XYZ file of C-alpha atoms in Angstrom:
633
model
C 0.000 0.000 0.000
C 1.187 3.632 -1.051
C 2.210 5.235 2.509
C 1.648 9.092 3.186
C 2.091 11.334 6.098
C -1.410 12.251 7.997
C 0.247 15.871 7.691
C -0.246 15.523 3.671
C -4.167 15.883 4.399
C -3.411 19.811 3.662
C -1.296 22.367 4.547
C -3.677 23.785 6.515
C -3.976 20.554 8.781
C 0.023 20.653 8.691
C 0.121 23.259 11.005
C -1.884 22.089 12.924
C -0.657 18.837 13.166
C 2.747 20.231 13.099
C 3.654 19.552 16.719
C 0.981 16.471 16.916
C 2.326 13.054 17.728
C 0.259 11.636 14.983
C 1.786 13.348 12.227
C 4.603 10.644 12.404
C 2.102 7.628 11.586
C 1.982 6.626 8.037
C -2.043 5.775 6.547
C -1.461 1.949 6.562
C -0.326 2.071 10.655
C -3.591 3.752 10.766
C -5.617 1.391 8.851
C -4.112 -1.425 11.227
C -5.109 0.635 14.238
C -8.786 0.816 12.685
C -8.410 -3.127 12.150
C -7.757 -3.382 16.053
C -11.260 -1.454 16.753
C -13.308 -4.580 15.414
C -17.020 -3.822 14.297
C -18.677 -1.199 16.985
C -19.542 1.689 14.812
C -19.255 3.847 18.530
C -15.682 2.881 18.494
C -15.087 4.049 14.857
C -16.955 7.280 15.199
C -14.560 8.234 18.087
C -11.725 7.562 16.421
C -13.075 9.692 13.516
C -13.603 12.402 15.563
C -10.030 12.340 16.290
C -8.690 15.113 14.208
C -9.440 15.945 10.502
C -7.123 13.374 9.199
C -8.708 10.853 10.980
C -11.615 11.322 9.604
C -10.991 11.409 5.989
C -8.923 7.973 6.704
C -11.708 5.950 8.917
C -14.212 6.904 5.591
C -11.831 5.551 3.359
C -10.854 2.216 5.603
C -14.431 1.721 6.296
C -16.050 -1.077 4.208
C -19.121 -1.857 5.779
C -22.004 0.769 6.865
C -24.813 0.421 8.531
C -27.348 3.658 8.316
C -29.792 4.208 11.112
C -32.032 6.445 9.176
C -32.994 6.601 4.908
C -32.814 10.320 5.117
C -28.686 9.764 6.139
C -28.571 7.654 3.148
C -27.137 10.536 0.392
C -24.594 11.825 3.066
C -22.982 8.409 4.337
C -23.239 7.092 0.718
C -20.953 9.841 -0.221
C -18.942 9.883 2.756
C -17.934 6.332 2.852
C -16.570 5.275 -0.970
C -15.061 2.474 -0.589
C -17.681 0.432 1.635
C -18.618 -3.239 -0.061
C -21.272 -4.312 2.835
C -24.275 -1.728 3.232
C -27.104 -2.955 5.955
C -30.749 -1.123 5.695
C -31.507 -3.448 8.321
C -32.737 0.356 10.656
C -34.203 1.671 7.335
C -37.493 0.472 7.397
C -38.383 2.390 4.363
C -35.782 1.863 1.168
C -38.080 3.035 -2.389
C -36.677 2.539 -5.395
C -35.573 6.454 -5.373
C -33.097 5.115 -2.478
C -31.779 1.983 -4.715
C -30.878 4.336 -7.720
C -29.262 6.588 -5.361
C -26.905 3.604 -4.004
C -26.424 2.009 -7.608
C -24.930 5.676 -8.340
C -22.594 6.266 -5.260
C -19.300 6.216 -5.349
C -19.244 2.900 -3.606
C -21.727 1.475 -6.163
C -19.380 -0.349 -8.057
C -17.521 -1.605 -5.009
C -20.799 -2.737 -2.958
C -20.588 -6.555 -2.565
C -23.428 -7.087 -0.074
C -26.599 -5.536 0.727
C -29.411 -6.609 3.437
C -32.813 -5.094 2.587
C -34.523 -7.497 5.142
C -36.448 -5.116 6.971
C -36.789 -2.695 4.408
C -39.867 -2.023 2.517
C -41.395 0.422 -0.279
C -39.288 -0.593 -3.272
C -40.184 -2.331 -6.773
C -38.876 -4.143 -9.924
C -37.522 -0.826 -10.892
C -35.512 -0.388 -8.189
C -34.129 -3.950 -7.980
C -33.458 -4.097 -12.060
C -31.323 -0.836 -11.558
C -29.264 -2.576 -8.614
C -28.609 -5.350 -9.957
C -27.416 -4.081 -13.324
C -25.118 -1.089 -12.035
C -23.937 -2.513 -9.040
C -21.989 -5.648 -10.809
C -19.678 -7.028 -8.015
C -23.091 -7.943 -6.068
C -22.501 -11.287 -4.897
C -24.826 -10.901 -1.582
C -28.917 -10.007 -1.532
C -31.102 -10.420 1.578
C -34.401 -10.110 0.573
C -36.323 -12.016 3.177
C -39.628 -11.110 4.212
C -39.925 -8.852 1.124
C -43.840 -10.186 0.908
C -44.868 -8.042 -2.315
C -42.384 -9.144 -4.230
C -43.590 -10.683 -7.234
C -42.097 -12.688 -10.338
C -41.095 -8.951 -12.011
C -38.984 -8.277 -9.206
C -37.305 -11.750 -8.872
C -36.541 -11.152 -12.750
C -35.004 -8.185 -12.379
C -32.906 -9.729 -9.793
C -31.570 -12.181 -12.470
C -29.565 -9.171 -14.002
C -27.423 -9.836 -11.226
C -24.913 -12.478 -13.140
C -22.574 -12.232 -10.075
C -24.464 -13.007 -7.207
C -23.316 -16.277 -5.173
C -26.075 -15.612 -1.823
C -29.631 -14.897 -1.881
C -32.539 -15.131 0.732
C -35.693 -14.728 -0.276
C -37.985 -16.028 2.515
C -41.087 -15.263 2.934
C -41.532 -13.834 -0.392
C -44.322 -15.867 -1.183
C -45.917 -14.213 -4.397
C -42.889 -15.420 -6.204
C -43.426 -18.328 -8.295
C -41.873 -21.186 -10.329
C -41.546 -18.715 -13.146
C -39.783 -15.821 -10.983
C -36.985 -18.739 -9.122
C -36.776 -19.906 -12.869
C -35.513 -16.259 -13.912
C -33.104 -16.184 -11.481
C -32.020 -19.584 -11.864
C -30.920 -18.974 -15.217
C -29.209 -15.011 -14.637
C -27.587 -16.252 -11.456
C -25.278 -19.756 -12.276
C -23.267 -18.612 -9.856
C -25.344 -19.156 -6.504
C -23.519 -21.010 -3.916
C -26.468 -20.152 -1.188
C -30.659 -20.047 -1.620
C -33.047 -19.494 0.892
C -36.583 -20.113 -0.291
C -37.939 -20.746 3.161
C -41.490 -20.034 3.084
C -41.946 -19.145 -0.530
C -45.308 -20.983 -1.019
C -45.697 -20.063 -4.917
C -42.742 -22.189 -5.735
C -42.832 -26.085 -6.244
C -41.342 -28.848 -7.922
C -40.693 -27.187 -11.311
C -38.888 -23.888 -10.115
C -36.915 -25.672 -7.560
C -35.923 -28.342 -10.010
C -34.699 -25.772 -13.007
C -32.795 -24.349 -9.396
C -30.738 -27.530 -9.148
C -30.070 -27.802 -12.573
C -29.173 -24.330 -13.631
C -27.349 -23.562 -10.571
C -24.791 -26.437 -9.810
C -22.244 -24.651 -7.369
C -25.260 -24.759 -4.737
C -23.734 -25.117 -1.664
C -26.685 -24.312 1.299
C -30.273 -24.908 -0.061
C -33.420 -24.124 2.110
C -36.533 -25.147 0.589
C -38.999 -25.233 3.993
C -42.312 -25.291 4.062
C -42.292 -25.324 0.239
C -44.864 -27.513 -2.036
C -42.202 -30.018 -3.208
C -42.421 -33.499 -3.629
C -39.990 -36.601 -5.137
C -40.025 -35.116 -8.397
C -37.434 -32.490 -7.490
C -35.775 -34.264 -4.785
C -33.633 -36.491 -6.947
C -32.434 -33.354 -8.946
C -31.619 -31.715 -5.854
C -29.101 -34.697 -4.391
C -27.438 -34.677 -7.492
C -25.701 -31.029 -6.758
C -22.015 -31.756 -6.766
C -20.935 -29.408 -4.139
C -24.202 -29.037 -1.703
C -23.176 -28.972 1.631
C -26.435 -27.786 3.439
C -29.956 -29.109 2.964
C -32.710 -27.736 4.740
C -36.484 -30.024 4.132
C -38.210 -28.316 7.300
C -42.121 -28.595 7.001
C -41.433 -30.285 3.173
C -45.079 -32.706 3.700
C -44.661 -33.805 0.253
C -41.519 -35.471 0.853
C -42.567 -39.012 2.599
C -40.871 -42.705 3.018
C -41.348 -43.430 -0.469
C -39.704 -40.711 -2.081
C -36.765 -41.453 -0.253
C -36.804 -45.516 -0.660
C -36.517 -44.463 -4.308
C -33.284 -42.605 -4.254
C -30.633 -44.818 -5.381
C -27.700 -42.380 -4.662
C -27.105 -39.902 -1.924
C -25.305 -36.399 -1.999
C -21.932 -37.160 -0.899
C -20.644 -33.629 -0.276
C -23.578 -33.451 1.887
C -22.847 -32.554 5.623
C -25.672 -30.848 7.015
C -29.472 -32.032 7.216
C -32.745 -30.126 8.366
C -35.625 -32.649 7.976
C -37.552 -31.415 10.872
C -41.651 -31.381 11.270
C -41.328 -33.284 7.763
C -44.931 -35.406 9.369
C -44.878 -37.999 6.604
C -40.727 -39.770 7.130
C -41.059 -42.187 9.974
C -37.894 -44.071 11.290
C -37.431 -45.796 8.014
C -37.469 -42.832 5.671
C -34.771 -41.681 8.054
C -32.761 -45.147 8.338
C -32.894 -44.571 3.977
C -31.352 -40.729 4.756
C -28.743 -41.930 7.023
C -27.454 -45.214 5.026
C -27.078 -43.153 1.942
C -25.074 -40.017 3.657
C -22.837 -41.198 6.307
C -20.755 -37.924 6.036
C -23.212 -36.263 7.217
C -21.654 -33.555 10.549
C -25.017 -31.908 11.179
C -28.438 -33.317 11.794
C -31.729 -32.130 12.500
C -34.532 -34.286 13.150
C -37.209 -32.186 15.163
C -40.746 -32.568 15.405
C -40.421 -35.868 14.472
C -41.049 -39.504 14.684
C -40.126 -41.077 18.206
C -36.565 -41.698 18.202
C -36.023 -45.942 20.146
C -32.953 -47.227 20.474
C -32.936 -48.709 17.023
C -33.267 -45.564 15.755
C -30.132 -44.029 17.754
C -27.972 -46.935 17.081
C -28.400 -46.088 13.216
C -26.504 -43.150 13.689
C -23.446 -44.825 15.078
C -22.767 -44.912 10.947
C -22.322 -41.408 10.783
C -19.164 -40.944 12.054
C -18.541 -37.532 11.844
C -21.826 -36.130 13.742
C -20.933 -32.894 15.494
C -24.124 -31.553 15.892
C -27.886 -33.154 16.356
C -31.042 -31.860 17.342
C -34.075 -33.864 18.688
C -36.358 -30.597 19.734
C -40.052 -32.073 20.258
C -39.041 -35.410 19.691
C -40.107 -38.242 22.393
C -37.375 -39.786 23.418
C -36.539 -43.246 25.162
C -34.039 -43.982 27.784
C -32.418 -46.660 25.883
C -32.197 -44.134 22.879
C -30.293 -41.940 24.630
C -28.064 -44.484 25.905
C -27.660 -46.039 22.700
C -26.435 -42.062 21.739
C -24.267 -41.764 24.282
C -22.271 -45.378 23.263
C -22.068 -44.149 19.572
C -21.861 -40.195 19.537
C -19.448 -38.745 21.606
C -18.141 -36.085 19.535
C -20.565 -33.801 19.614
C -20.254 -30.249 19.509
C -24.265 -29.604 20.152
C -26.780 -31.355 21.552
C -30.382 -30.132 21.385
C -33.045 -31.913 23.485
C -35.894 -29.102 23.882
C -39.239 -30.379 25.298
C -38.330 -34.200 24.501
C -40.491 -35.621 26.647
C -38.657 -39.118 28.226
C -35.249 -37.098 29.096
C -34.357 -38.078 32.619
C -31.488 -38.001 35.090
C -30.264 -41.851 34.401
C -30.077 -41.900 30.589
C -29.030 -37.809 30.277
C -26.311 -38.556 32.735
C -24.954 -41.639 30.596
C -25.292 -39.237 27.292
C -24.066 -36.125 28.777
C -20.354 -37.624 30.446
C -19.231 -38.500 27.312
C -19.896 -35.557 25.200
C -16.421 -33.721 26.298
C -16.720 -31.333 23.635
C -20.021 -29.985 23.598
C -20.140 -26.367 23.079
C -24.004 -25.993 22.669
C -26.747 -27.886 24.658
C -30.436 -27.021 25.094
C -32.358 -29.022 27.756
C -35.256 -26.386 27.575
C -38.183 -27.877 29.222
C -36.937 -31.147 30.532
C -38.583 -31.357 33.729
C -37.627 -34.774 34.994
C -33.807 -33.895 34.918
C -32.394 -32.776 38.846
C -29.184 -31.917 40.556
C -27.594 -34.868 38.953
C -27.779 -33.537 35.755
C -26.242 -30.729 35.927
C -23.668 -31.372 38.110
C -22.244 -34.221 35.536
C -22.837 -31.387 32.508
C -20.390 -28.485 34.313
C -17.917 -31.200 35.442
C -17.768 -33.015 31.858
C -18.863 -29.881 29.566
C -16.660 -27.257 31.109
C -16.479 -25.908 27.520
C -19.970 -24.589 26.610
C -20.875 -21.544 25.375
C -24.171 -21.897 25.172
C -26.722 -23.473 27.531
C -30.350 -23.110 27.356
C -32.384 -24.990 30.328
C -36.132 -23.259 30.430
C -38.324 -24.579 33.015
C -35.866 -27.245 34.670
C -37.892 -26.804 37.518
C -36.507 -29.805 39.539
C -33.302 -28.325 39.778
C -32.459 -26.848 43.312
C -30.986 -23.390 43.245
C -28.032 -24.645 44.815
C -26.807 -26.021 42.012
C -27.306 -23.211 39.635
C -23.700 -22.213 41.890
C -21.784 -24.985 39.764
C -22.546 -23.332 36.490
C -20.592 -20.044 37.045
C -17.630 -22.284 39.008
C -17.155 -24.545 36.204
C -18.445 -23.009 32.669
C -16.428 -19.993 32.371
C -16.700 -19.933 28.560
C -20.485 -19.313 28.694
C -21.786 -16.770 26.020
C -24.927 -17.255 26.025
C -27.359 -18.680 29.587
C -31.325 -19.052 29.334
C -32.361 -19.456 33.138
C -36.144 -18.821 32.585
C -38.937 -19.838 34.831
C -35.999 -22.027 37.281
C -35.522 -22.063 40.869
C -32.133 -19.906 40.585
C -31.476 -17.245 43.005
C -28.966 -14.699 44.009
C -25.872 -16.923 45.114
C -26.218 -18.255 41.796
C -26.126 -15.063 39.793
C -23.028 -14.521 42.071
C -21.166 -17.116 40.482
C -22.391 -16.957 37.273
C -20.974 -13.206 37.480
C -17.741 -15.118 36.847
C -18.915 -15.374 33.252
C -17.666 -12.651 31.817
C -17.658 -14.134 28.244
C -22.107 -13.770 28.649
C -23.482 -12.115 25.598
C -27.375 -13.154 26.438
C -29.242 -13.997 29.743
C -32.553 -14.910 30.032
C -34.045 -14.698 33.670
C -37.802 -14.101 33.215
C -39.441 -15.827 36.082
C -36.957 -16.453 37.870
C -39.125 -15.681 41.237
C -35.881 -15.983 43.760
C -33.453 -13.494 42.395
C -33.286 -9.783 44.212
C -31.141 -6.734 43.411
C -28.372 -8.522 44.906
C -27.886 -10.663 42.280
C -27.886 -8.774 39.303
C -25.704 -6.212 40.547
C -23.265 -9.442 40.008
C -24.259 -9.389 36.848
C -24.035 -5.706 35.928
C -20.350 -5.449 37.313
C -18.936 -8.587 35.512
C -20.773 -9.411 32.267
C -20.107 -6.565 30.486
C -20.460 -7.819 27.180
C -24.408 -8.309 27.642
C -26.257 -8.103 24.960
C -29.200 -9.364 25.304
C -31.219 -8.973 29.253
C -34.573 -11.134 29.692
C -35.907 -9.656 32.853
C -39.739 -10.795 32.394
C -41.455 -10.729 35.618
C -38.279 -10.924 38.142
C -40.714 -9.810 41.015
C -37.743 -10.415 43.793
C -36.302 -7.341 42.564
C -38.380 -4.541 44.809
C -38.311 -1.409 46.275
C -37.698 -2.125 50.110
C -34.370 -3.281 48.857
C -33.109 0.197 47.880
C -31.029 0.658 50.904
C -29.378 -2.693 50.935
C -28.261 -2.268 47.029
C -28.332 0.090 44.443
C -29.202 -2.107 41.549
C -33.270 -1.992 42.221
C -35.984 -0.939 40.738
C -35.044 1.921 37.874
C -31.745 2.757 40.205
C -31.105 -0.913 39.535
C -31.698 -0.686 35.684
C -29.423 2.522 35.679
C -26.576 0.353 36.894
C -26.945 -2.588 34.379
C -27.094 0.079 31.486
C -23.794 1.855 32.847
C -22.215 -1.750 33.321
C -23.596 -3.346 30.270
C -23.369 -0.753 27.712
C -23.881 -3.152 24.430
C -27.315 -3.803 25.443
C -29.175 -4.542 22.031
C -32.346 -5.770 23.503
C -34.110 -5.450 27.103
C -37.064 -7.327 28.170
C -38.306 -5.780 31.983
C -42.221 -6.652 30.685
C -44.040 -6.589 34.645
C -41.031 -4.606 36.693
C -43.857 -2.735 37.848
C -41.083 -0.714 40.043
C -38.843 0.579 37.175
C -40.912 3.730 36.274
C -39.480 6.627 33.954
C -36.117 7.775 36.187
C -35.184 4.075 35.192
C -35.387 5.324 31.524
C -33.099 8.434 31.357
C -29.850 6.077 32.408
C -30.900 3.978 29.582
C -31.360 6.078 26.875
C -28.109 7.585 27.749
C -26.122 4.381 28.139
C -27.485 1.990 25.974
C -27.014 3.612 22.283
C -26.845 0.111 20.873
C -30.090 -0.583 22.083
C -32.657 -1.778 19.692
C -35.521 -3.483 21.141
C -37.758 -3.096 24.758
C -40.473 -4.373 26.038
C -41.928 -2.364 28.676
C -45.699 -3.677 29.362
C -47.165 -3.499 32.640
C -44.256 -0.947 33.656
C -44.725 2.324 35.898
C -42.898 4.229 32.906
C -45.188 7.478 31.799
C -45.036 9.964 28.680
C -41.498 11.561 30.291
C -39.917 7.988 30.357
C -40.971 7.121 27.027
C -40.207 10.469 25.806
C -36.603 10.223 26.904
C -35.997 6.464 24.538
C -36.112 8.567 21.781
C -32.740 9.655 21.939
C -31.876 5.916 21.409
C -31.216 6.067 17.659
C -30.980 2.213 16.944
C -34.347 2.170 18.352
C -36.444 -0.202 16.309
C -39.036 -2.360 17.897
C -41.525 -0.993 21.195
C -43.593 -2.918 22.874
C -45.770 -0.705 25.329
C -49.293 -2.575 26.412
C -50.733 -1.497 29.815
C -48.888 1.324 30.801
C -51.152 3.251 33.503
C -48.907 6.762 32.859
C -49.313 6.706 29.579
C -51.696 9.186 27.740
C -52.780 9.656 23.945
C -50.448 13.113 23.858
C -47.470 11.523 25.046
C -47.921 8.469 22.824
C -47.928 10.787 20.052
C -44.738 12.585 20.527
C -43.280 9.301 21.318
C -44.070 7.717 18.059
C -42.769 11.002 16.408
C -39.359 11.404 17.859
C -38.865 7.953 17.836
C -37.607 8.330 14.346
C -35.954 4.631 13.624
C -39.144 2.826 14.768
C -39.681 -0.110 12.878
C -42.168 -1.961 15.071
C -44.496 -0.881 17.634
C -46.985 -3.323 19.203
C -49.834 -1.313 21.443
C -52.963 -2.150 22.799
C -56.041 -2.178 20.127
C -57.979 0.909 22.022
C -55.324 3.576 20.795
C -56.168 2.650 17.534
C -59.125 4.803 17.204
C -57.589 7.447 19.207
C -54.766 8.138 17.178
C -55.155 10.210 14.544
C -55.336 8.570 11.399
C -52.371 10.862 9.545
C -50.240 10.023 11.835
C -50.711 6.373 11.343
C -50.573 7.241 8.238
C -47.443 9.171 8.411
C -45.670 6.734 10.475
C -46.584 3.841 8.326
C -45.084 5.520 5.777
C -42.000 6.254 7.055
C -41.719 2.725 7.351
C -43.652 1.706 10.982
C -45.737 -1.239 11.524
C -48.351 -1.317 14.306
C -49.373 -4.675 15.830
C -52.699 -4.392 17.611
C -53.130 -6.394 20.719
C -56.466 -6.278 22.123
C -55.616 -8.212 25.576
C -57.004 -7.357 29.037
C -55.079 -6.063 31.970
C -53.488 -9.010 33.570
C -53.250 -8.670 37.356
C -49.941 -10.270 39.208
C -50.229 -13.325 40.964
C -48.601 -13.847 43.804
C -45.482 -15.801 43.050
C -46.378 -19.246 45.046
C -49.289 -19.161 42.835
C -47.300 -18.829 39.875
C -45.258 -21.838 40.843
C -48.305 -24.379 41.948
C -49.356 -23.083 38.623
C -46.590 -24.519 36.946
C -46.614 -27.704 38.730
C -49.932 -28.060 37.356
C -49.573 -27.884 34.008
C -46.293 -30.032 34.285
């Protein structure tokens, strides 16, 4: 790379920088230095705002932007020139104005990648321009783009470079639109067409013949049947199948496949209702290098079952989720897989201390394990998954609710790697969050329910897991006022400290924290830029507190039902300064209150309103709650 002094920026900046340490660094140290900040925009704006220099060199190293509002569009498209990755994932509304506008920026011609997920408001016109100016495309998220019809997905094919596309839940497109694309874009080495209803045998078949460096295909929930299922295993280089919710696809489809795909090594054939245990026993017999199986929501899985896989002997990964499953299975599992890298066993009814136990000591390197809603499981359990699984990053264990809070301490003792902890509706309580504090790696914790755990604990939390990402709070009724003297983490004092010691916050859940009213919302929206979805029902917060989020810019999705402070005036200006909104769910009798141009303006600018149209619930007292529970167990 061509070095040059940051004092060349001008002469006027020479002076300036004249007796500045940084006039010594050449542009590539600095581009190394901007290497070292990784991916928080915060970071990079500081850095920009530097000196002058800086900020001419952070817009030229930047190469991937992410605009919180359309109206910024012109500016940071101009700004940044060299950026390949643009996300619109905050711009609600993108029209086909905004698409010309980014096929003519300077960084038009390098943009590899956009997302247009969550976007809305554009056309065929707008798409056919993209795809034709910008021509190093190789990226398109389109999913959930529901009015886009066979016109669009044409235009699309003008894209002759593209190698990933996702298109679910565009379900006007048909076989003809997928077979436009199929033919313009040879070069596809990923397709999601996950919920595209319009599509069936014909434009999934032309898929797998047109476009033979697939490499990750998602068909789910699509009208398929056999017809296109041979054409499909025949891809040289797939790698990734995904048959979720395929109906058409039974046992005899599959007894009639004479060859399997042998590059294949990962399989989704969950809540596929019509392959039993012998449509399976065809899967597994004909792709034994299979690393990655998914069998949810489906038949029961017996120990003959579970022995079948001993022939796959590079399973890293399998997921059971709804299945029922017998002891013996999971013995026969544990004698046969015990490599795994993730186990999921959500609401598999059968799970119980003497066969998990077997299972679970072998699987030494299991990273990922969800035991969400298996009740029978104790003490046992989890002491033998710390002590054998002291690597996991992820554990997910909903409702365990025979699991003593004692020996919630052995998590935090033993699985220091932890990114990511669901703890909902369990018997946890503060010593616990005091040694899961010692998981400092935590990027998401779930607590909702959790009827034991007081201020105490999460002030643990606050001062060690600063990472956090993600903060389920949902009902945590331990956490009260009386407690304000004892700690400062309570009530909206306590939500002022997590937001000052978890500052990446990206989405809060405090739905029934009846004692975090609106001073609980100033430390947030100060604290918690990154923040991008709250739920806030059954709060104390008013118009001030909601008034005050809209300094949040990321601010995308609200939910505010049965907030006793809140009145129609307030609601309004809340809606309007909350510029980046996205999604707002609020109870059905605003609906007629509002006036209608500001739904209509707000709509327009990209906001959807979900009407919920449920009573007030009262609180029950929390050994209600739990006989409630044991109830419906």
């Amino acid at each position: 790379m061509k070095k040059r002094k940051i004092a060349d920026c001008g002469q006027e900046q020479g002076r300036e920088l004249h007796q500045n340490f940084f006039n010594t660094l050449s542009e590539e140290i600095v581009f190394t230095i901007l290497d070292f900040l990784g991916d928080n925009p915060l970071d990079k704006k500081s850095f920009s705002l530097v000196c002058k220099c800086f900020y001419s060199i952070e817009a030229v190293h930047r190469r991937a932007i992410r605009p919180l509002r359309t109206e910024h569009l012109p500016k940071i498209l101009s700004r940044y020139p060299n950026a390949e990755r643009l996300d619109l994932t905050l711009c609600p509304r993108i029209t086909d104005a905004s698409l010309v506008a980014i096929s003519s920026s300077p960084c038009g011609s390098s943009l590899r990648s956009i997302d247009l997920s969550r976007s809305r408001f554009f056309s065929a016109g707008g798409l056919s321009r993209l795809a034709s100016e910008c021509v190093n495309l190789t990226e398109i998220d389109l999913s959930n783009a529901t009015d886009l019809r066979d016109p669009g997905a044409a235009a699309l094919a003008g894209a002759r470079n593209l190698e990933r596309l996702w298109l679910g839940r565009c379900k006007l497109i048909t076989d003809m639109g997928i077979g436009c694309i199929a033919v313009g874009c040879q070069r596809l080495k990923l397709l999601n067409l996950k919920w595209c209803l319009g599509i069936g045998d014909l434009g999934v078949g032309l898929v797998a013949v047109k476009c033979s460096e697939l490499r990750t295909l998602d068909v789910s929930y699509l009208q398929i049947s056999n017809k296109c299922l041979p054409s499909i295993l025949k891809l040289p280089y797939l790698e990734d199948l995904v048959l979720e919710g395929c109906f058409g696809i039974d046992d005899d489809s599959l007894s009639t496949l004479k060859h399997g795909c042998k590059s294949l090594k990962a399989l989704d054939i969950s809540s596929c209702q019509n392959i039993s245990h012998i449509g399976l026993s065809y899967i597994i017999n004909r792709h034994e290098g299979l690393q990655h199986l998914t069998l949810a929501h489906g038949p029961p899985v017996t120990a003959p079952l579970a022995a079948s896989l001993r022939k796959l002997t590079m399973l890293q990964s399998i997921k059971l989720d709804g299945c029922s499953v017998t002891c013996s299975a999971l013995k026969v599992m544990g004698s046969y897989c015990v490599s795994l890298g993730e186990l999921s066993l959500s609401k598999c009814s059968g799970v119980t201390d003497e066969a998990f136990s077997f299972l679970v000591t072998r699987q030494k390197q299991l990273k990922r394990l969800d035991i969400t809603c298996c009740r029978k499981i104790t003490d046992v359990s989890l002491a033998l998954i710390t002590s054998s699984c002291t690597g996991l990053t992820s554990l997910k264990m909903e409702s365990c609710s025979q699991v003593s809070k004692e020996a919630f301490i052995l998590i935090g003792q033993r699985c220091n790697f932890l990114e990511e902890l669901d703890l909902t509706d369990n018997e946890v309580d503060d010593e616990g969050l005091k040694s899961i504090g010692r998981c400092s790696r935590l990027i998401v914790l779930k607590l909702g329910i959790c009827l034991n755990i007081t201020s105490e604990g999460l002030s643990h939390i606050s001062k060690s897991c600063s990472k956090l990402v993600e903060l389920d709070l949902y009902r945590s009724s331990g956490i009260s006022e009386s407690e304000c003297r004892a700690c400062p983490l309570i009530t909206s004092l306590g939500l002022g400290v997590i937001t000052i010691g978890c500052k990446q916050l990206a989405k809060l859940d405090i739905k029934k924290c009846n004692k975090i009213d609106d001073a609980g919302m100033i430390p947030l929206a100060h604290f918690s830029e990154n923040l991008r979805q709250i739920n806030l029902s059954y709060t104390s917060v008013t118009d001030a507190g909601l008034l005050a989020l809209a300094s949040i810019s990321c601010l995308q999705s609200m939910t505010i039902l049965h907030l006793k402070g809140l009145t129609l005036s307030g609601l309004t200006a809340a809606l309007l300064a909350c510029g980046g909104l996205a999604k707002v769910k609020l109870h059905a009798t605003f609906r007629s209150c509002l006036p209608e141009t500001l739904l209509e303006h707000l709509e327009a600018r990209g906001c959807v309103f979900h009407w919920r149209n449920k009573p007030f619930q009262a609180e029950l007292d929390p050994k209600c709650w739990t006989m409630l529970g044991d109830t419906l167990q």
